[in-house]
Coordinates of C-alpha atoms in Angstrom, one line a residue:
Chain A
X1 CA -4.3 -4.1 -39.2
X2 CA -2.6 -5.4 -42.3
X3 CA 0.8 -4.3 -41.0
X4 CA 0.6 -6.9 -38.3
X5 CA 0.7 -9.7 -40.9
X6 CA 2.5 -8.3 -43.9
X7 CA 5.4 -6.4 -42.7
X8 CA 8.3 -8.6 -41.5
X9 CA 10.1 -5.7 -39.8
X10 CA 7.1 -4.8 -37.8
X11 CA 6.5 -8.4 -36.9
X12 CA 10.0 -8.7 -35.6
X13 CA 9.5 -5.4 -33.6
X14 CA 6.4 -6.8 -32.0
X15 CA 8.1 -10.1 -31.2
X16 CA 11.2 -8.7 -29.7
X17 CA 9.5 -5.9 -27.7
X18 CA 6.9 -8.3 -26.4
X19 CA 9.5 -10.8 -25.3
X20 CA 11.7 -8.1 -23.8
X21 CA 8.8 -6.7 -21.8
X22 CA 7.4 -10.1 -20.7
X23 CA 10.8 -11.2 -19.4
X24 CA 11.6 -7.8 -17.8
X25 CA 8.3 -7.6 -15.9
X26 CA 8.6 -11.1 -14.7
X27 CA 12.1 -10.8 -13.5
X28 CA 11.1 -7.6 -11.7
X29 CA 8.0 -9.3 -10.2
X30 CA 10.1 -12.3 -9.2
X31 CA 12.8 -10.3 -7.4
X32 CA 9.9 -8.4 -5.7
X33 CA 8.4 -11.6 -4.6
X34 CA 11.7 -12.8 -3.2
X35 CA 11.9 -9.6 -1.2
X36 CA 8.3 -9.9 0.0
X37 CA 8.8 -13.5 0.9
X38 CA 11.9 -12.7 3.0
X39 CA 10.0 -9.9 4.7
X40 CA 7.0 -12.1 5.4
X41 CA 9.3 -14.7 7.0
X42 CA 10.7 -12.1 9.3
X43 CA 7.4 -10.4 10.2
X44 CA 5.2 -13.4 10.6
X45 CA 6.5 -13.9 14.1
X46 CA 5.1 -10.6 15.2
X47 CA 2.0 -10.0 13.1
X48 CA 0.3 -7.5 15.4
X49 CA 3.0 -5.0 15.1
X50 CA 2.8 -4.6 11.3
X51 CA 1.6 -1.4 9.8
X52 CA 2.2 -0.2 6.4
X53 CA 1.2 2.9 4.6
X54 CA -0.1 2.5 1.1
X55 CA 2.1 3.9 -1.5
X56 CA 0.2 6.2 -3.8
X57 CA 1.8 7.1 -7.1
X58 CA 0.3 9.2 -9.9
X59 CA 0.6 8.1 -13.4
X60 CA 3.1 10.2 -15.4
X61 CA 3.7 10.5 -19.1
X62 CA 7.3 9.4 -19.6
X63 CA 8.6 6.5 -21.6
X64 CA 8.4 4.3 -18.6
X65 CA 4.8 5.1 -18.1
X66 CA 4.1 4.6 -21.8
X67 CA 5.7 1.1 -21.6
X68 CA 3.7 0.3 -18.5
X69 CA 0.5 1.4 -20.2
X70 CA 1.2 -0.6 -23.3
X71 CA 2.1 -3.6 -21.1
X72 CA -1.1 -3.3 -19.1
X73 CA -3.2 -3.1 -22.3
X74 CA -1.5 -6.2 -23.8
X75 CA -1.4 -8.2 -20.6
X76 CA 2.4 -8.3 -20.9
X77 CA 2.8 -6.9 -17.4
X78 CA 0.9 -9.9 -15.9
X79 CA 2.5 -10.9 -12.7
X80 CA 2.9 -14.6 -13.2
X81 CA 3.3 -15.2 -9.5
X82 CA -0.5 -15.5 -9.3
X83 CA -1.5 -17.7 -6.4
X84 CA 1.6 -17.9 -4.3
X85 CA -0.3 -17.2 -1.1
X86 CA 2.5 -17.1 1.4
X87 CA 4.4 -14.6 -0.7
X88 CA 1.6 -12.1 0.1
X89 CA 1.8 -12.4 3.9
X90 CA 2.1 -8.7 4.3
X91 CA -1.6 -8.1 3.9
X92 CA -3.7 -8.3 6.9
X93 CA -7.1 -7.1 8.0
X94 CA -7.9 -5.7 11.4
X95 CA -10.7 -8.0 12.7
X96 CA -12.2 -9.3 15.9
X97 CA -13.0 -13.0 16.2
X98 CA -16.0 -14.1 18.3
X99 CA -17.0 -17.6 19.0
X100 CA -20.6 -18.4 18.1
X101 CA -21.7 -21.9 18.9
X102 CA -19.5 -24.2 16.8
X103 CA -18.6 -21.4 14.4
X104 CA -16.4 -18.4 14.6
X105 CA -17.7 -14.9 13.9
X106 CA -15.2 -12.4 12.5
X107 CA -15.9 -8.7 12.9
X108 CA -13.8 -6.1 11.2
X109 CA -12.8 -3.3 13.5
X110 CA -13.9 0.3 12.9
X111 CA -10.3 1.4 12.5
X112 CA -10.4 -0.7 9.3
X113 CA -12.3 2.0 7.6
X114 CA -9.9 4.8 7.9
X115 CA -11.5 7.7 6.0
X116 CA -8.3 8.6 4.2
X117 CA -7.8 5.2 2.7
X118 CA -11.4 4.3 2.0
X119 CA -11.4 1.6 -0.5
X120 CA -7.8 0.6 -0.3
X121 CA -7.7 -0.7 3.2
X122 CA -7.3 -4.3 2.2
X123 CA -3.7 -4.1 1.5
X124 CA -2.3 -2.4 4.6
X125 CA -3.8 -3.3 7.9
X126 CA -2.9 -5.6 10.7
X127 CA -5.3 -7.9 12.3
X128 CA -5.8 -8.6 16.0
X129 CA -7.7 -11.4 17.6
X130 CA -9.9 -10.8 20.5
X131 CA -11.5 -13.8 22.2
X132 CA -9.1 -15.9 20.3
X133 CA -10.5 -19.5 20.3
X134 CA -8.3 -21.7 22.4
X135 CA -8.7 -24.6 20.0
X136 CA -6.8 -22.6 17.4
X137 CA -4.1 -21.0 19.5
X138 CA -1.3 -22.8 17.8
X139 CA -2.6 -22.4 14.3
X140 CA -2.0 -19.9 11.7
X141 CA -4.8 -18.1 9.9
X142 CA -5.5 -17.4 6.3
X143 CA -6.6 -13.8 6.5
X144 CA -3.8 -12.5 4.4
X145 CA -5.7 -12.3 1.1
X146 CA -4.1 -9.6 -0.9
X147 CA -5.6 -7.8 -3.8
X148 CA -3.9 -10.1 -6.4
X149 CA -6.3 -12.8 -5.2
X150 CA -9.3 -10.6 -5.3
X151 CA -11.9 -11.6 -7.8
X152 CA -15.6 -11.0 -8.4
X153 CA -16.1 -14.4 -6.7
X154 CA -15.1 -12.7 -3.5
X155 CA -17.8 -10.1 -3.9
X156 CA -19.7 -11.5 -0.9
X157 CA -16.7 -10.7 1.3
X158 CA -16.7 -7.1 0.2
X159 CA -20.4 -7.0 0.4
X160 CA -20.3 -8.1 4.0
X161 CA -17.7 -5.6 5.0
X162 CA -19.6 -2.7 3.4
X163 CA -22.8 -3.8 5.0
X164 CA -20.9 -3.9 8.2
X165 CA -19.8 -0.4 7.6
X166 CA -23.1 1.1 6.8
X167 CA -25.6 -1.1 8.7
X168 CA -23.4 -2.4 11.5
X169 CA -26.2 -3.9 13.5
X170 CA -27.8 -6.1 10.9
X171 CA -25.0 -8.1 9.4
X172 CA -23.2 -9.8 12.1
X173 CA -24.2 -13.2 10.8
X174 CA -23.4 -12.4 7.2
X175 CA -19.7 -12.4 7.4
X176 CA -18.1 -15.1 5.4
X177 CA -14.5 -15.1 6.6
X178 CA -12.9 -18.4 6.5
X179 CA -10.5 -20.0 8.9
X180 CA -8.2 -22.8 8.0
X181 CA -5.7 -24.5 10.3
X182 CA -2.3 -25.1 8.7
X183 CA -1.9 -28.6 7.3
X184 CA 0.7 -29.5 10.0
X185 CA -1.7 -28.6 12.7
X186 CA -4.7 -30.2 11.2
X187 CA -4.7 -33.5 12.9
X188 CA -4.0 -31.9 16.3
X189 CA -6.7 -29.3 16.4
X190 CA -10.4 -29.7 17.0
X191 CA -11.2 -26.7 14.9
X192 CA -13.8 -27.5 12.3
X193 CA -13.1 -26.3 8.8
X194 CA -16.3 -24.8 7.8
X195 CA -17.5 -21.7 6.1
X196 CA -19.5 -19.3 8.1
X197 CA -22.8 -18.9 6.4
Chain B
X1 CA 21.4 -19.9 -30.6
X2 CA 22.7 -17.6 -33.3
X3 CA 20.6 -14.6 -34.2
X4 CA 19.7 -16.0 -37.7
X5 CA 18.5 -19.2 -36.1
X6 CA 16.6 -17.3 -33.5
X7 CA 15.0 -15.2 -36.2
X8 CA 14.2 -18.2 -38.4
X9 CA 12.3 -19.6 -35.4
X10 CA 9.8 -16.8 -36.0
X11 CA 10.2 -16.1 -39.7
X12 CA 10.6 -19.5 -41.3
X13 CA 7.1 -20.3 -42.5
X14 CA 6.4 -23.5 -40.8
X15 CA 2.9 -23.0 -39.7
X16 CA 0.5 -23.9 -42.5
X17 CA -2.4 -25.3 -40.6
X18 CA -4.8 -22.5 -39.6
X19 CA -7.0 -24.7 -37.5
X20 CA -5.4 -23.5 -34.3
X21 CA -6.5 -20.0 -35.2
X22 CA -10.1 -21.0 -36.0
X23 CA -10.3 -22.8 -32.7
X24 CA -8.8 -19.8 -30.8
X25 CA -11.1 -17.3 -32.4
X26 CA -14.3 -19.3 -31.8
X27 CA -13.4 -20.5 -28.3
X28 CA -12.4 -17.0 -27.2
X29 CA -15.6 -15.7 -28.7
X30 CA -17.7 -18.1 -26.6
X31 CA -15.6 -17.4 -23.5
X32 CA -16.0 -13.7 -23.9
X33 CA -19.7 -14.1 -23.9
X34 CA -19.5 -15.4 -20.4
X35 CA -16.8 -12.9 -19.4
X36 CA -18.8 -9.8 -20.5
X37 CA -22.1 -11.3 -19.3
X38 CA -20.4 -11.7 -15.8
X39 CA -19.3 -8.1 -16.0
X40 CA -22.7 -6.8 -17.1
X41 CA -24.4 -8.6 -14.3
X42 CA -22.0 -7.1 -11.8
X43 CA -21.7 -3.6 -13.2
X44 CA -22.6 -2.1 -9.8
X45 CA -19.0 -3.2 -8.7
X46 CA -17.5 -0.8 -11.2
X47 CA -19.7 2.3 -11.8
X48 CA -22.3 4.5 -10.2
X49 CA -21.2 4.6 -6.6
X50 CA -19.3 1.3 -6.8
X51 CA -18.3 -0.9 -3.8
X52 CA -14.9 0.6 -3.9
X53 CA -14.7 4.1 -5.1
X54 CA -13.1 4.7 -8.5
X55 CA -10.8 7.4 -7.0
X56 CA -9.4 4.9 -4.5
X57 CA -8.8 2.3 -7.2
X58 CA -7.2 4.8 -9.5
X59 CA -4.6 5.6 -6.8
X60 CA -3.2 2.1 -7.3
X61 CA -3.1 2.2 -11.1
X62 CA 0.1 3.6 -12.5
X63 CA -1.0 3.4 -16.1
X64 CA -2.5 6.0 -18.3
X65 CA -5.5 3.9 -19.3
X66 CA -8.9 5.1 -20.4
X67 CA -11.3 3.9 -17.6
X68 CA -15.0 3.4 -17.6
X69 CA -15.5 6.7 -15.7
X70 CA -13.7 8.6 -18.4
X71 CA -15.9 6.9 -21.1
X72 CA -19.0 7.9 -19.1
X73 CA -17.8 11.5 -18.8
X74 CA -17.3 11.7 -22.5
X75 CA -20.8 10.3 -23.0
X76 CA -22.3 12.8 -20.6
X77 CA -20.7 15.6 -22.5
X78 CA -22.9 14.5 -25.4
X79 CA -25.9 14.7 -23.0
X80 CA -26.3 10.9 -22.5
X81 CA -27.0 9.7 -18.9
X82 CA -24.7 7.1 -17.6
X83 CA -27.3 4.3 -17.8
X84 CA -27.9 4.9 -21.4
X85 CA -24.1 5.1 -22.1
X86 CA -23.7 1.7 -20.4
X87 CA -26.6 0.2 -22.4
X88 CA -25.1 1.5 -25.7
X89 CA -21.6 0.3 -24.6
X90 CA -22.8 -3.2 -24.0
X91 CA -24.8 -3.4 -27.2
X92 CA -21.5 -2.5 -29.0
X93 CA -19.6 -5.1 -26.9
X94 CA -22.1 -7.8 -27.9
X95 CA -21.8 -6.8 -31.6
X96 CA -18.0 -7.0 -31.3
X97 CA -18.1 -10.4 -29.7
X98 CA -20.4 -11.7 -32.4
X99 CA -18.1 -10.2 -35.1
X100 CA -15.2 -12.0 -33.5
X101 CA -17.1 -15.2 -33.3
X102 CA -18.2 -15.2 -36.9
X103 CA -14.9 -13.8 -38.1
X104 CA -15.9 -10.5 -39.6
X105 CA -13.4 -7.7 -38.9
X106 CA -12.2 -9.8 -36.0
X107 CA -9.0 -7.9 -35.5
X108 CA -10.9 -4.7 -35.1
X109 CA -13.4 -6.4 -32.9
X110 CA -10.6 -7.7 -30.7
X111 CA -9.0 -4.3 -30.6
X112 CA -12.3 -2.7 -29.4
X113 CA -12.9 -5.4 -26.8
X114 CA -9.4 -5.0 -25.5
X115 CA -9.8 -1.2 -25.0
X116 CA -13.2 -1.8 -23.3
X117 CA -11.9 -4.6 -21.1
X118 CA -9.0 -2.4 -19.9
X119 CA -11.5 0.4 -19.3
X120 CA -13.7 -1.8 -17.1
X121 CA -10.8 -3.4 -15.4
X122 CA -9.3 0.0 -14.6
X123 CA -12.6 0.7 -12.7
X124 CA -12.5 -2.6 -10.9
X125 CA -8.8 -3.0 -10.1
X126 CA -9.6 -4.8 -6.8
X127 CA -11.6 -7.4 -8.6
X128 CA -9.0 -8.4 -11.1
X129 CA -7.4 -11.8 -11.0
X130 CA -5.6 -14.1 -13.4
X131 CA -8.4 -14.5 -15.8
X132 CA -8.6 -10.8 -16.5
X133 CA -4.9 -10.6 -17.3
X134 CA -5.0 -13.6 -19.6
X135 CA -8.1 -12.2 -21.3
X136 CA -6.0 -9.1 -22.2
X137 CA -3.2 -11.4 -23.5
X138 CA -5.6 -13.4 -25.6
X139 CA -7.2 -10.3 -27.1
X140 CA -3.8 -8.9 -27.9
X141 CA -3.0 -12.0 -29.9
X142 CA -6.4 -11.9 -31.6
X143 CA -5.4 -8.4 -32.8
X144 CA -2.0 -9.7 -34.1
X145 CA -3.4 -12.9 -35.8
X146 CA -5.3 -12.6 -39.1
X147 CA -8.1 -14.5 -37.4
X148 CA -10.8 -13.5 -39.9
X149 CA -9.0 -15.1 -42.8
X150 CA -10.0 -18.7 -42.1
X151 CA -13.4 -20.3 -41.7
X152 CA -15.2 -17.0 -41.6
X153 CA -18.0 -15.1 -43.2
X154 CA -15.4 -12.6 -44.5
X155 CA -14.0 -15.3 -46.8
X156 CA -17.3 -15.3 -48.7
X157 CA -16.8 -11.7 -49.7
X158 CA -13.1 -11.4 -50.1
X159 CA -10.4 -13.5 -51.6
X160 CA -8.3 -15.1 -49.0
X161 CA -4.8 -13.6 -48.6
X162 CA -2.0 -15.9 -47.7
X163 CA -0.5 -14.7 -44.4
X164 CA 2.2 -16.2 -42.5
X165 CA 1.0 -17.5 -39.2
X166 CA 4.4 -18.6 -37.9
X167 CA 5.7 -15.4 -36.2
X168 CA 2.9 -14.8 -33.8
X169 CA 2.2 -18.4 -33.1
X170 CA 5.8 -18.9 -32.0
X171 CA 5.6 -15.7 -29.9
X172 CA 2.3 -16.9 -28.3
X173 CA 3.9 -20.3 -27.5
X174 CA 7.0 -18.7 -26.0
X175 CA 4.8 -16.2 -24.0
X176 CA 2.8 -19.0 -22.5
X177 CA 5.9 -21.0 -21.7
X178 CA 7.4 -18.0 -19.9
X179 CA 4.1 -17.5 -18.0
X180 CA 4.2 -21.0 -16.7
X181 CA 7.9 -21.0 -15.9
X182 CA 7.5 -17.9 -13.8
X183 CA 4.4 -19.3 -12.1
X184 CA 6.5 -22.3 -11.1
X185 CA 9.5 -20.2 -10.2
X186 CA 7.5 -17.9 -7.9
X187 CA 5.9 -21.0 -6.2
X188 CA 9.3 -22.6 -5.9
X189 CA 10.8 -19.9 -3.7
X190 CA 8.2 -20.4 -1.0
X191 CA 8.7 -23.3 1.3
X192 CA 5.0 -23.8 1.6
X193 CA 4.7 -25.2 -1.9
X194 CA 7.2 -27.9 -0.9
X195 CA 5.6 -28.9 2.4
X196 CA 2.0 -29.1 1.1
X197 CA 0.7 -26.1 3.0
X198 CA 0.0 -24.0 0.0
X199 CA -1.7 -26.9 -1.8
X200 CA -3.8 -27.3 1.3
X201 CA -4.6 -23.6 1.4
X202 CA -5.4 -23.5 -2.3
X203 CA -7.9 -26.3 -2.0
X204 CA -9.6 -24.5 0.8
X205 CA -10.2 -21.1 -0.7
X206 CA -13.2 -19.7 1.1
X207 CA -15.0 -18.7 -2.1
X208 CA -14.8 -22.2 -3.6
X209 CA -17.5 -24.9 -3.4
X210 CA -15.4 -27.9 -4.1
X211 CA -16.8 -30.9 -6.0
X212 CA -16.1 -33.1 -3.0
X213 CA -15.0 -32.5 0.5
X214 CA -11.3 -33.1 0.9
X215 CA -10.9 -32.4 4.6
X216 CA -10.4 -36.0 5.5
X217 CA -7.2 -35.9 3.4
X218 CA -5.8 -33.6 6.0
X219 CA -4.8 -36.8 7.8
X220 CA -2.5 -37.7 5.0
X221 CA -0.3 -34.6 4.7
X222 CA 2.2 -36.4 2.4
X223 CA -0.4 -36.3 -0.3
X224 CA -0.5 -32.5 -0.3
X225 CA 3.3 -32.5 -0.3
X226 CA 3.3 -34.6 -3.4
X227 CA 0.6 -32.5 -5.1
X228 CA 2.5 -29.3 -4.3
X229 CA 5.8 -30.6 -5.7
X230 CA 3.9 -31.9 -8.7
X231 CA 2.3 -28.5 -9.4
X232 CA 5.6 -26.7 -9.1
X233 CA 7.4 -29.2 -11.3
X234 CA 4.8 -29.2 -14.0
X235 CA 4.9 -25.4 -14.2
X236 CA 8.7 -25.1 -13.9
X237 CA 9.4 -27.7 -16.6
X238 CA 6.6 -26.6 -18.9
X239 CA 8.8 -24.8 -21.3
X240 CA 11.1 -27.8 -21.8
X241 CA 8.1 -30.2 -21.9
X242 CA 6.3 -28.4 -24.7
X243 CA 9.5 -27.6 -26.6
X244 CA 10.3 -31.2 -27.5
X245 CA 7.7 -33.1 -29.6
X246 CA 8.2 -36.3 -27.6
X247 CA 7.2 -34.8 -24.3
X248 CA 4.7 -32.2 -25.6
X249 CA 1.5 -34.2 -25.4
X250 CA 2.3 -35.5 -21.9
X251 CA 3.0 -31.9 -20.7
X252 CA -0.2 -30.6 -22.2
X253 CA -2.1 -33.5 -20.7
X254 CA -0.7 -32.7 -17.3
X255 CA -1.3 -29.0 -17.5
X256 CA -4.9 -29.5 -18.7
X257 CA -5.5 -31.9 -15.8
X258 CA -4.1 -29.3 -13.5
X259 CA -6.5 -26.7 -14.8
X260 CA -9.4 -29.1 -14.7
X261 CA -8.6 -29.8 -11.1
X262 CA -8.5 -26.0 -10.4
X263 CA -11.8 -25.7 -12.2
X264 CA -13.5 -28.4 -10.1
X265 CA -11.9 -27.9 -6.8
X266 CA -11.4 -24.1 -6.8
X267 CA -14.3 -23.1 -9.0
X268 CA -12.2 -20.8 -11.1
X269 CA -14.2 -21.7 -14.2
X270 CA -13.3 -18.7 -16.4
X271 CA -9.6 -18.9 -15.6
X272 CA -9.3 -22.6 -16.0
X273 CA -11.2 -22.7 -19.3
X274 CA -9.2 -19.8 -20.6
X275 CA -5.9 -21.5 -19.8
X276 CA -7.0 -24.7 -21.4
X277 CA -8.0 -22.8 -24.6
X278 CA -4.6 -21.1 -24.7
X279 CA -2.8 -24.4 -24.2
X280 CA -4.8 -26.1 -26.9
X281 CA -4.3 -23.2 -29.3
X282 CA -0.6 -23.1 -28.8
X283 CA 0.4 -26.7 -28.7
X284 CA -2.4 -29.1 -29.7
X285 CA -2.5 -28.3 -33.5
X286 CA 0.1 -29.6 -35.9
X287 CA 1.9 -26.9 -37.8
X288 CA 1.5 -28.6 -41.1
X289 CA -1.7 -29.4 -42.9
X290 CA -2.6 -33.0 -42.6
X291 CA -3.5 -33.3 -46.3
X292 CA -0.2 -32.0 -47.3
X293 CA 1.7 -34.2 -44.9
X294 CA -0.2 -37.2 -46.3
X295 CA 0.9 -36.3 -49.8
X296 CA 4.5 -35.8 -48.7
X297 CA 4.5 -39.1 -47.0

């Protein structure tokens, strides 16, 4: 580890390579986000028609892969667009909404659990609303959580879905999806903002 | 800026005060206790028939990382069962965290913790968020910095080497400034950060239990517009704000307020604390030793 602090040439190498990679990754992510944002603007009018097939790539052993691996280890590849929710509008879940008293019950459809894509379904499915509550007809929903926003804190969501999958009869009331009218619609809707617990 | 000037930014030995490093090492040590405790308590998410299968997660990782499954396989080749391997792994993790905290072989401890963090994160790709990435960044800098040279147990046994702290501190500062700039830039391209919608959304994340209910503020949309613009502006202007001494303390104050707000309203405790630690490390300690400055004055 001495080399990190004693060798000036090595220090400069670390400095320049880190800066180069940080800037490259971020420009790349930024241009990607612009593209995603444009797409999301054009598709948001027709949400139900979106389908996307997950792209699956295998890791290779070229220079590019080496740089990616190094960048992942050092956090250099961090996408600093964290928490730009509307950029991630492409991610939808196939769900059904039921009204239950004052609350809403959301039920993921069986098609959500496509056997081929088990485990990666969150990034690529559309959602449809059955029994769409009238009070919210003019509002937009926030079910477009993509994986960049996933965290352990959201475990209960995953939990619910998996329970839904394996014990479909027992968990209807355990779903924790959350509906939020858009700010511009807030004063005009009677929808209550509440978590379903 | 000419190349010599640019290089002198890193190589001119301006940073004499090691207090930032002492703070960084100890604060990260404490934070990592919570981080690995969280992982240990939620290991079922990552291994042994996890919520999302490791194969599925691996499809999305385009990096040649050593993941937790790989480590378990290696252990099983030595006839350990996976539970025992995990127990041993966490014993070693806790030893590494303590070594980092007390400053004994802290660079090696950080190196080990980085490898293990990546292994765990590779098995839990869906559960990653900002804090995980910034933990990797922080561990990377703990490898680069001679963190066990100052205020450590190691000093009792070895004579202290004089090491220049400037290069990596400057790199760390620029790295953080780039991070905030791109955070701001990515927000700025979306109209919803300018009309308050994203601020409204952010404060209503379904996993958060906010300190106080802000639904009544929905009747005052201009407040969210203002907060949204303020957030984008703070992040976009962060590099300029911290570069100049006159504006540095105001910028750091604003960014720490922003993270405290995130901590309280969005319950992102780990992420917010980590970002505050990084900001304090990079910009809240004077480069020169106070004693020396006093003498010079």
